[in-house]
Amino acid sequence: MYGTYGIISLLPVLTLIVVALITKRTFESLLVATLLALIIGYKGDWFSALVEQLQMVAAENIWVLLVVGLLGGLVGVFEKSRVAMGFANVLSRFGTTKKKSLLAEWALSVLLFVDDYLNILTTGSIGKRLNDPHRIHRTMTAYVIGSTSAPVVVLIPLSSWSIYYASLIENAGAAPEGGSGVLAYIQSIPFMFYPMFCLLILLLVIAGVIPLFGPIRRYQKQAEETGQLYPETGPVEAESTAVEDADTTQRKTGGMIDFILPILVLLVATVYFDIDVLPGIMIALVFTCILYIARKLMSISEFVDTVWEGFSTMISVLALLVIAFLFKAACENLGMSEYIISKVAPLMAGQALPFVVFLVSTLMTFALANAWGVSAIMVPFVIPLAQAIDANLAVAIAAIFSGSVCGTQLCFYSDNSILIGQATGIQPLDHVKTQMPFALCAAALTSITYLAYGFLFLG
């Protein structure tokens, strides 16, 4: 069943925001908003639609669910074998101050550019170990990850995001003559202003050039004065560091090579399989098992048990991802994307094209919590418009992908926000609330830049 409900299609998103602000709970807010969307779209048949779409989204997103679960298993192995602690101890020799510790976290996140999920979970596991001794609040640790992971993977043309986006460009017929979608993507990178501003602002914050402001300033002051590293909502229940028990404290601590080699195998295997992290993580798990047994860090039974334990710590994350996917499907059934595009389409045919494309891509990604899905809608819609007015295709394409990153960072129920919350032990809403002031600054600078470009070169 599919229909266009006009402005009513926005009601579930508004309900989600209101309920989240009241309850400060992500899953419950998504559930209420999803049920509302299903009731609007399917009327009395909403329960049958719920069961049907639940199965559909689980099947369609099995890749994401497996990747997140298996990455949780690998991170669990790093924790249980004390490899994460050993690597963090090595980095801590550089991170002797708050600034240096945050910079070490930032550098690690940049190096893990191949995939945002790998980036978030690995950097989170190491970053909190680096930062906690310096009384750096967990929301600050999360801000560094959130403002590095997605911006970096979209700016480097050898990542899961860039390969997917290049395929969208090629399918839309926007590849240059004799070239490929990857070449068109590379040509758009210099105009991806949002991720650039995002990374710049973060570095200036770490350096102290831009002072902390908004909720994160209060949280960081609280951490420095009292040692309280979590917001008022407290830590999430299933933080991955909980695997350190009395047995692990007596275990041999792995060295640098025990962390770096599995990560290198994961990166190389992911690239080899056309930037597909699922076979990459499977090969990395097998390699890590052999390595740790050979180096007497774990037995095979301990390794297998730990992978399952790590997978199980992701159950709450997987549940959040499934309900977020279900919410997206329910909103699409109401025709929300079509309604938004129909209202802004007249504004896209002129000097404001780059700015409007960025704004719409941001809003739709925020509403649907799905950067890849929104880009799949926007690319075939925007490219013909840009070609019709003889606009710079690279700028139009860059505006779409800039908006997808911005919307992901502003959305508290996006996959990135959910994973960052899990990796740092805080609620996704707390992460987005503290990151939002800086993200909005980057969005404002991006908007000004796109407007300036449009009036200077599209006039």
Coordinates of N, CA and C in Angstrom, one line a residue, residues 76-274:
G76 N 34.9 -7.0 20.9 CA 34.9 -7.8 22.1 C 36.1 -8.6 22.3
V77 N 36.7 -9.2 21.2 CA 37.9 -9.9 21.2 C 39.1 -9.0 21.6
F78 N 39.1 -7.8 21.0 CA 40.1 -6.8 21.4 C 40.1 -6.5 22.9
E79 N 38.9 -6.4 23.4 CA 38.7 -6.1 24.8 C 39.1 -7.2 25.7
K80 N 38.6 -8.4 25.4 CA 38.8 -9.6 26.3 C 40.3 -10.0 26.3
S81 N 41.0 -9.9 25.2 CA 42.4 -10.2 25.1 C 43.3 -9.1 25.6
R82 N 42.7 -8.0 26.0 CA 43.4 -6.9 26.5 C 44.3 -6.2 25.5
V83 N 44.0 -6.5 24.2 CA 44.7 -5.9 23.1 C 44.4 -4.4 23.0
A84 N 43.1 -4.1 23.2 CA 42.6 -2.7 23.2 C 43.3 -1.9 24.2
M85 N 43.5 -2.5 25.4 CA 44.1 -1.8 26.5 C 45.6 -1.6 26.2
G86 N 46.2 -2.6 25.6 CA 47.6 -2.5 25.2 C 47.9 -1.4 24.2
F87 N 47.0 -1.4 23.2 CA 47.1 -0.4 22.1 C 46.9 1.0 22.7
A88 N 45.9 1.1 23.6 CA 45.6 2.4 24.2 C 46.7 2.9 25.1
N89 N 47.4 1.9 25.8 CA 48.6 2.3 26.6 C 49.7 2.8 25.7
V90 N 49.9 2.3 24.5 CA 50.9 2.8 23.6 C 50.6 4.2 23.2
L91 N 49.3 4.4 22.8 CA 48.9 5.7 22.3 C 49.0 6.8 23.5
S92 N 48.7 6.3 24.7 CA 48.7 7.2 25.8 C 50.1 7.8 26.1
R93 N 51.1 7.2 25.6 CA 52.5 7.8 25.7 C 52.6 9.1 24.9
F94 N 51.7 9.2 23.9 CA 51.7 10.4 23.1 C 50.6 11.3 23.8
G95 N 49.5 10.7 24.1 CA 48.4 11.5 24.7 C 48.5 11.9 26.1
T96 N 49.6 12.6 26.4 CA 49.9 13.0 27.8 C 49.1 14.1 28.4
T97 N 48.4 14.8 27.5 CA 47.5 15.9 27.9 C 46.1 15.7 27.3
K98 N 45.2 16.6 27.7 CA 43.8 16.4 27.1 C 43.9 16.7 25.6
K99 N 44.6 17.7 25.2 CA 44.6 18.0 23.7 C 45.3 16.9 22.9
K100 N 46.4 16.4 23.5 CA 47.1 15.3 22.7 C 46.3 14.0 22.7
S101 N 45.6 13.8 23.8 CA 44.7 12.6 23.8 C 43.6 12.6 22.8
L102 N 43.0 13.8 22.7 CA 41.9 14.0 21.8 C 42.5 13.9 20.3
L103 N 43.6 14.5 20.2 CA 44.3 14.5 18.8 C 44.6 13.0 18.4
A104 N 45.1 12.2 19.4 CA 45.4 10.8 19.1 C 44.1 10.1 18.7
E105 N 43.0 10.3 19.4 CA 41.7 9.7 19.0 C 41.3 10.2 17.6
W106 N 41.5 11.5 17.3 CA 41.1 12.0 16.0 C 42.0 11.3 14.9
A107 N 43.3 11.1 15.1 CA 44.2 10.5 14.1 C 43.8 9.1 13.9
L108 N 43.5 8.3 14.9 CA 43.0 7.0 14.8 C 41.8 6.9 13.9
S109 N 40.8 7.8 14.2 CA 39.6 7.8 13.4 C 39.9 8.1 11.9
V110 N 40.8 9.0 11.7 CA 41.1 9.3 10.3 C 41.7 8.1 9.6
L111 N 42.6 7.4 10.3 CA 43.3 6.2 9.7 C 42.3 5.1 9.4
L112 N 41.2 5.0 10.1 CA 40.2 4.0 9.8 C 39.1 4.5 8.9
F113 N 39.6 5.0 7.7 CA 38.7 5.7 6.8 C 37.8 4.8 5.9
V114 N 38.1 3.5 5.9 CA 37.5 2.7 4.9 C 36.0 2.4 5.1
D115 N 35.6 2.5 6.4 CA 34.2 2.3 6.7 C 33.8 2.9 8.0
D116 N 32.7 3.6 8.0 CA 32.3 4.3 9.2 C 31.9 3.4 10.4
Y117 N 31.3 2.2 10.2 CA 31.0 1.3 11.3 C 32.3 0.9 12.0
L118 N 33.3 0.4 11.1 CA 34.6 0.0 11.7 C 35.2 1.1 12.4
N119 N 35.2 2.3 11.8 CA 35.7 3.5 12.4 C 35.2 3.8 13.8
I120 N 33.8 3.8 13.9 CA 33.1 4.2 15.1 C 33.4 3.2 16.3
L121 N 33.3 1.9 16.0 CA 33.4 0.9 17.1 C 34.8 0.8 17.5
T122 N 35.8 0.8 16.6 CA 37.2 0.6 17.0 C 37.7 1.9 17.7
T123 N 37.4 3.1 17.1 CA 37.8 4.3 17.7 C 37.2 4.5 19.1
G124 N 35.9 4.1 19.2 CA 35.3 4.2 20.5 C 35.9 3.4 21.6
S125 N 36.3 2.1 21.2 CA 36.9 1.2 22.2 C 38.3 1.8 22.7
I126 N 39.0 2.4 21.8 CA 40.3 2.9 22.1 C 40.2 4.3 22.7
G127 N 39.3 5.1 22.1 CA 39.3 6.5 22.5 C 38.9 6.8 24.0
K128 N 37.9 6.0 24.5 CA 37.5 6.2 25.9 C 38.6 5.7 26.8
R129 N 39.4 4.8 26.4 CA 40.5 4.4 27.3 C 41.6 5.5 27.3
L130 N 41.8 6.2 26.2 CA 42.7 7.3 26.1 C 42.2 8.5 27.0
N131 N 41.0 8.8 26.8 CA 40.4 10.0 27.3 C 40.0 10.0 28.8
D132 N 39.5 8.8 29.2 CA 38.9 8.8 30.6 C 39.9 9.2 31.7
P133 N 41.2 8.8 31.6 CA 42.2 9.2 32.6 C 42.4 10.7 32.7
H134 N 42.1 11.4 31.6 CA 42.3 12.9 31.5 C 41.0 13.6 31.9
R135 N 40.0 12.8 32.4 CA 38.7 13.4 32.7 C 38.0 14.1 31.6
I136 N 38.1 13.5 30.4 CA 37.4 14.0 29.2 C 36.1 13.3 29.2
H137 N 35.0 14.1 29.2 CA 33.7 13.6 29.2 C 33.4 12.7 28.0
R138 N 32.6 11.7 28.2 CA 32.3 10.8 27.2 C 31.6 11.5 26.0
T139 N 30.8 12.5 26.2 CA 30.2 13.2 25.1 C 31.3 13.9 24.2
M140 N 32.4 14.3 24.8 CA 33.5 14.8 24.0 C 34.2 13.8 23.2
T141 N 34.4 12.6 23.8 CA 34.9 11.5 23.1 C 34.0 11.1 21.9
A142 N 32.7 11.1 22.1 CA 31.7 10.9 21.1 C 31.7 11.9 20.0
Y143 N 31.9 13.2 20.4 CA 31.9 14.3 19.4 C 33.1 14.1 18.4
V144 N 34.3 13.7 19.0 CA 35.4 13.5 18.1 C 35.1 12.4 17.1
I145 N 34.5 11.3 17.5 CA 34.2 10.2 16.6 C 33.2 10.7 15.6
G146 N 32.1 11.3 16.1 CA 31.0 11.7 15.2 C 31.4 12.7 14.1
S147 N 32.4 13.6 14.5 CA 32.8 14.6 13.5 C 34.0 14.2 12.7
T148 N 34.4 13.0 12.9 CA 35.5 12.5 12.1 C 35.1 11.3 11.2
S149 N 34.3 10.4 11.7 CA 34.0 9.1 11.0 C 33.3 9.4 9.6
A150 N 32.1 9.9 9.6 CA 31.4 10.1 8.4 C 32.1 11.2 7.5
P151 N 32.5 12.3 8.0 CA 33.2 13.3 7.2 C 34.4 12.7 6.5
V152 N 35.2 11.8 7.2 CA 36.4 11.3 6.5 C 36.0 10.3 5.5
V153 N 35.1 9.4 5.8 CA 34.8 8.3 4.8 C 34.2 8.9 3.5
V154 N 33.5 10.1 3.6 CA 32.9 10.6 2.4 C 33.9 11.5 1.6
L155 N 35.0 11.9 2.2 CA 36.0 12.7 1.6 C 37.1 11.8 0.9
I156 N 37.2 10.6 1.3 CA 38.3 9.7 0.7 C 37.6 8.8 -0.3
P157 N 38.1 8.8 -1.5 CA 37.4 8.0 -2.6 C 37.7 6.5 -2.5
L158 N 38.2 6.0 -1.4 CA 38.4 4.5 -1.2 C 37.8 4.1 0.1
S159 N 36.4 4.3 0.1 CA 35.7 3.9 1.3 C 34.3 3.4 0.9
S160 N 33.6 2.8 1.9 CA 32.3 2.2 1.6 C 31.4 3.2 1.1
W161 N 31.4 4.4 1.7 CA 30.4 5.5 1.2 C 30.8 5.9 -0.2
S162 N 32.0 6.2 -0.5 CA 32.4 6.7 -1.8 C 32.1 5.8 -2.9
I163 N 32.4 4.5 -2.7 CA 32.1 3.5 -3.7 C 30.6 3.4 -4.0
Y164 N 29.8 3.4 -2.9 CA 28.3 3.4 -3.1 C 27.8 4.6 -3.8
Y165 N 28.3 5.8 -3.4 CA 27.9 7.0 -4.0 C 28.3 7.1 -5.5
A166 N 29.5 6.6 -5.8 CA 30.0 6.6 -7.2 C 29.1 5.7 -8.0
S167 N 28.6 4.6 -7.5 CA 27.7 3.8 -8.3 C 26.3 4.5 -8.5
L168 N 25.9 5.3 -7.6 CA 24.7 6.1 -7.8 C 24.9 7.1 -9.0
I169 N 26.0 7.7 -9.0 CA 26.3 8.7 -10.0 C 26.4 8.0 -11.4
E170 N 27.0 6.9 -11.4 CA 27.2 6.2 -12.7 C 25.8 5.7 -13.2
N171 N 25.0 5.2 -12.3 CA 23.6 4.7 -12.7 C 22.7 5.9 -13.2
A172 N 23.0 7.1 -12.7 CA 22.2 8.3 -13.1 C 22.7 8.9 -14.4
G173 N 23.8 8.3 -15.0 CA 24.3 8.8 -16.3 C 25.1 10.0 -16.2
A174 N 25.7 10.3 -15.0 CA 26.5 11.6 -14.8 C 28.0 11.4 -14.9
A175 N 28.4 10.1 -15.2 CA 29.9 9.9 -15.3 C 30.4 10.6 -16.5
P176 N 31.6 11.2 -16.4 CA 32.2 12.0 -17.5 C 32.4 11.0 -18.7
E177 N 32.4 11.5 -19.9 CA 32.7 10.7 -21.1 C 34.0 10.0 -21.0
G178 N 34.0 8.7 -21.2 CA 35.2 7.9 -21.1 C 35.7 7.7 -19.7
G179 N 34.9 8.2 -18.7 CA 35.2 8.0 -17.3 C 34.2 7.1 -16.5
S180 N 34.3 7.1 -15.2 CA 33.4 6.3 -14.4 C 32.8 7.2 -13.3
G181 N 31.9 6.5 -12.6 CA 31.3 7.2 -11.5 C 32.3 7.6 -10.4
V182 N 33.4 6.8 -10.2 CA 34.4 7.1 -9.3 C 35.1 8.5 -9.7
L183 N 35.4 8.6 -11.0 CA 36.0 9.9 -11.4 C 35.1 11.1 -11.1
A184 N 33.8 10.9 -11.4 CA 32.8 12.0 -11.1 C 32.8 12.3 -9.6
Y185 N 32.9 11.2 -8.8 CA 32.9 11.4 -7.4 C 34.1 12.2 -6.9
I186 N 35.3 11.8 -7.5 CA 36.5 12.5 -7.1 C 36.4 14.0 -7.5
Q187 N 35.8 14.3 -8.6 CA 35.7 15.7 -9.1 C 34.8 16.5 -8.1
S188 N 33.9 15.8 -7.4 CA 33.0 16.5 -6.5 C 33.6 16.8 -5.1
I189 N 34.6 16.0 -4.8 CA 35.2 16.1 -3.4 C 35.6 17.5 -3.0
P190 N 36.2 18.3 -3.9 CA 36.6 19.7 -3.5 C 35.4 20.6 -3.1
F191 N 34.2 20.2 -3.5 CA 33.0 21.0 -3.2 C 32.2 20.4 -2.1
M192 N 32.7 19.4 -1.4 CA 32.0 18.8 -0.3 C 32.4 19.6 1.0
F193 N 31.8 20.8 1.1 CA 32.2 21.8 2.1 C 31.8 21.4 3.5
Y194 N 30.6 20.7 3.7 CA 30.2 20.4 5.0 C 31.2 19.5 5.8
P195 N 31.6 18.3 5.2 CA 32.6 17.5 5.9 C 33.9 18.2 6.2
M196 N 34.3 19.1 5.2 CA 35.5 19.9 5.4 C 35.4 20.8 6.6
F197 N 34.3 21.6 6.7 CA 34.1 22.5 7.8 C 34.0 21.7 9.1
C198 N 33.4 20.6 9.0 CA 33.2 19.7 10.2 C 34.5 19.3 10.8
L199 N 35.4 18.9 10.0 CA 36.7 18.5 10.4 C 37.5 19.7 10.9
L200 N 37.4 20.8 10.2 CA 38.2 22.0 10.6 C 37.7 22.5 12.0
I201 N 36.4 22.6 12.2 CA 35.9 23.0 13.5 C 36.3 22.1 14.6
L202 N 36.3 20.8 14.4 CA 36.7 19.9 15.4 C 38.2 20.1 15.8
L203 N 39.0 20.2 14.8 CA 40.5 20.5 15.0 C 40.7 21.8 15.8
L204 N 39.9 22.8 15.5 CA 40.0 24.1 16.2 C 39.5 23.9 17.6
V205 N 38.5 23.1 17.8 CA 38.0 22.9 19.2 C 39.1 22.1 20.0
I206 N 39.7 21.1 19.4 CA 40.7 20.3 20.1 C 41.9 21.2 20.4
A207 N 42.3 22.1 19.5 CA 43.4 23.0 19.7 C 43.1 24.1 20.7
G208 N 41.8 24.3 21.0 CA 41.4 25.4 22.0 C 41.2 26.7 21.3
V209 N 41.3 26.7 20.0 CA 41.0 28.0 19.3 C 39.5 28.4 19.3
I210 N 38.7 27.4 19.2 CA 37.3 27.5 19.4 C 36.9 26.9 20.7
P211 N 36.4 27.7 21.6 CA 36.1 27.2 23.0 C 34.8 26.3 22.9
L212 N 34.7 25.4 23.9 CA 33.5 24.5 23.9 C 32.3 25.4 24.3
F213 N 31.2 25.1 23.6 CA 30.0 25.8 24.0 C 28.8 24.9 23.8
G214 N 27.7 25.3 24.4 CA 26.5 24.4 24.4 C 26.6 23.4 25.5
P215 N 25.8 22.4 25.5 CA 25.8 21.4 26.6 C 27.1 20.7 26.9
I216 N 27.9 20.5 25.9 CA 29.2 19.8 26.1 C 30.1 20.6 27.0
R217 N 30.0 21.9 27.0 CA 30.8 22.7 27.9 C 30.5 22.4 29.4
R218 N 29.2 22.4 29.7 CA 28.8 22.0 31.0 C 29.3 20.6 31.4
Y219 N 29.1 19.7 30.5 CA 29.5 18.3 30.8 C 31.0 18.2 31.0
Q220 N 31.8 18.9 30.2 CA 33.3 18.8 30.3 C 33.7 19.4 31.6
K221 N 33.1 20.5 32.0 CA 33.4 21.2 33.3 C 33.1 20.3 34.4
Q222 N 31.9 19.6 34.3 CA 31.5 18.6 35.3 C 32.5 17.5 35.5
A223 N 33.0 17.0 34.3 CA 34.0 15.9 34.3 C 35.3 16.3 35.0
E224 N 35.8 17.5 34.7 CA 37.0 18.0 35.3 C 36.9 18.3 36.8
E225 N 35.8 18.7 37.2 CA 35.6 19.1 38.6 C 35.2 17.9 39.5
T226 N 34.4 17.0 39.0 CA 33.9 15.9 39.8 C 34.4 14.5 39.3
G227 N 34.9 14.4 38.1 CA 35.2 13.1 37.6 C 34.1 12.3 37.0
Q228 N 32.9 12.9 37.0 CA 31.7 12.3 36.4 C 31.8 12.4 34.9
L229 N 31.9 11.2 34.2 CA 32.2 11.2 32.8 C 30.9 11.0 31.9
Y230 N 29.8 10.8 32.6 CA 28.5 10.5 31.8 C 27.5 11.6 32.0
P231 N 26.6 11.8 31.1 CA 25.5 12.8 31.3 C 24.6 12.3 32.4
E232 N 23.5 13.1 32.7 CA 22.6 12.8 33.8 C 21.9 11.5 33.5
T233 N 21.7 11.1 32.2 CA 21.0 9.9 31.9 C 21.8 8.6 32.2
G234 N 23.1 8.8 32.5 CA 24.0 7.7 32.9 C 24.5 6.9 31.7
P235 N 25.4 6.0 32.0 CA 25.9 5.1 30.9 C 24.9 4.2 30.4
V236 N 25.0 3.7 29.1 CA 24.2 2.7 28.6 C 24.5 1.4 29.4
E237 N 23.5 0.5 29.4 CA 23.7 -0.7 30.2 C 24.8 -1.6 29.7
A238 N 24.8 -1.8 28.4 CA 25.7 -2.8 27.9 C 26.9 -2.2 27.2
E239 N 27.7 -1.6 28.0 CA 29.0 -1.0 27.5 C 30.0 -2.1 27.3
S240 N 30.7 -2.0 26.1 CA 31.6 -3.2 25.7 C 32.7 -3.4 26.7
T241 N 33.1 -2.4 27.5 CA 34.3 -2.6 28.4 C 33.9 -3.5 29.5
A242 N 32.6 -3.9 29.7 CA 32.2 -4.7 30.8 C 32.8 -6.1 30.7
V243 N 33.4 -6.5 29.6 CA 34.0 -7.8 29.4 C 35.2 -8.0 30.3
E244 N 35.8 -7.0 30.8 CA 37.0 -7.1 31.6 C 36.6 -7.6 33.0
D245 N 36.8 -8.9 33.3 CA 36.5 -9.5 34.6 C 37.8 -9.9 35.3
A246 N 37.6 -10.6 36.4 CA 38.8 -11.0 37.2 C 39.8 -11.8 36.4
D247 N 39.2 -12.7 35.5 CA 40.1 -13.5 34.7 C 41.0 -12.7 33.8
T248 N 40.4 -11.7 33.1 CA 41.1 -10.9 32.1 C 42.2 -10.1 32.8
T249 N 42.1 -9.7 34.0 CA 43.1 -8.9 34.7 C 44.4 -9.8 34.9
Q250 N 44.3 -11.1 34.9 CA 45.5 -12.0 35.0 C 46.0 -12.4 33.6
R251 N 45.4 -11.9 32.5 CA 45.8 -12.3 31.2 C 46.9 -11.5 30.7
K252 N 47.7 -12.1 29.8 CA 48.8 -11.4 29.1 C 48.2 -10.3 28.2
T253 N 48.8 -9.1 28.3 CA 48.3 -8.0 27.5 C 49.0 -8.0 26.1
G254 N 48.1 -8.0 25.1 CA 48.6 -8.0 23.7 C 49.4 -6.7 23.4
G255 N 50.3 -6.8 22.4 CA 51.0 -5.7 22.0 C 50.4 -4.9 20.8
M256 N 51.2 -4.0 20.3 CA 50.7 -3.2 19.2 C 50.4 -4.1 18.0
I257 N 51.2 -5.1 17.7 CA 51.1 -5.9 16.6 C 49.8 -6.7 16.6
D258 N 49.3 -7.0 17.8 CA 48.1 -7.8 18.0 C 46.8 -7.0 17.7
F259 N 47.0 -5.7 17.7 CA 45.9 -4.8 17.3 C 46.0 -4.4 15.8
I260 N 47.2 -4.0 15.4 CA 47.4 -3.4 14.1 C 47.3 -4.5 13.0
L261 N 47.8 -5.7 13.2 CA 47.7 -6.7 12.2 C 46.2 -7.1 11.8
P262 N 45.4 -7.4 12.8 CA 44.0 -7.6 12.5 C 43.3 -6.5 11.8
I263 N 43.6 -5.3 12.2 CA 43.0 -4.1 11.5 C 43.5 -4.0 10.1
L264 N 44.8 -4.2 9.9 CA 45.3 -4.2 8.5 C 44.7 -5.2 7.6
V265 N 44.5 -6.5 8.2 CA 43.9 -7.5 7.4 C 42.5 -7.2 7.1
L266 N 41.8 -6.6 8.0 CA 40.4 -6.1 7.8 C 40.3 -5.1 6.7
L267 N 41.2 -4.1 6.7 CA 41.2 -3.0 5.7 C 41.6 -3.6 4.3
V268 N 42.6 -4.4 4.3 CA 43.0 -5.0 3.0 C 42.0 -5.9 2.4
A269 N 41.4 -6.8 3.2 CA 40.3 -7.7 2.7 C 39.1 -6.9 2.3
T270 N 38.8 -5.8 3.0 CA 37.6 -5.0 2.6 C 37.8 -4.4 1.3
V271 N 39.0 -3.8 1.0 CA 39.3 -3.2 -0.2 C 39.3 -4.3 -1.3
Y272 N 39.9 -5.4 -1.0 CA 40.0 -6.5 -2.0 C 38.6 -6.9 -2.5
F273 N 37.6 -7.0 -1.6 CA 36.3 -7.4 -1.9 C 35.4 -6.1 -2.3
D274 N 36.0 -5.2 -3.1 CA 35.3 -4.1 -3.6 C 34.6 -3.2 -2.5

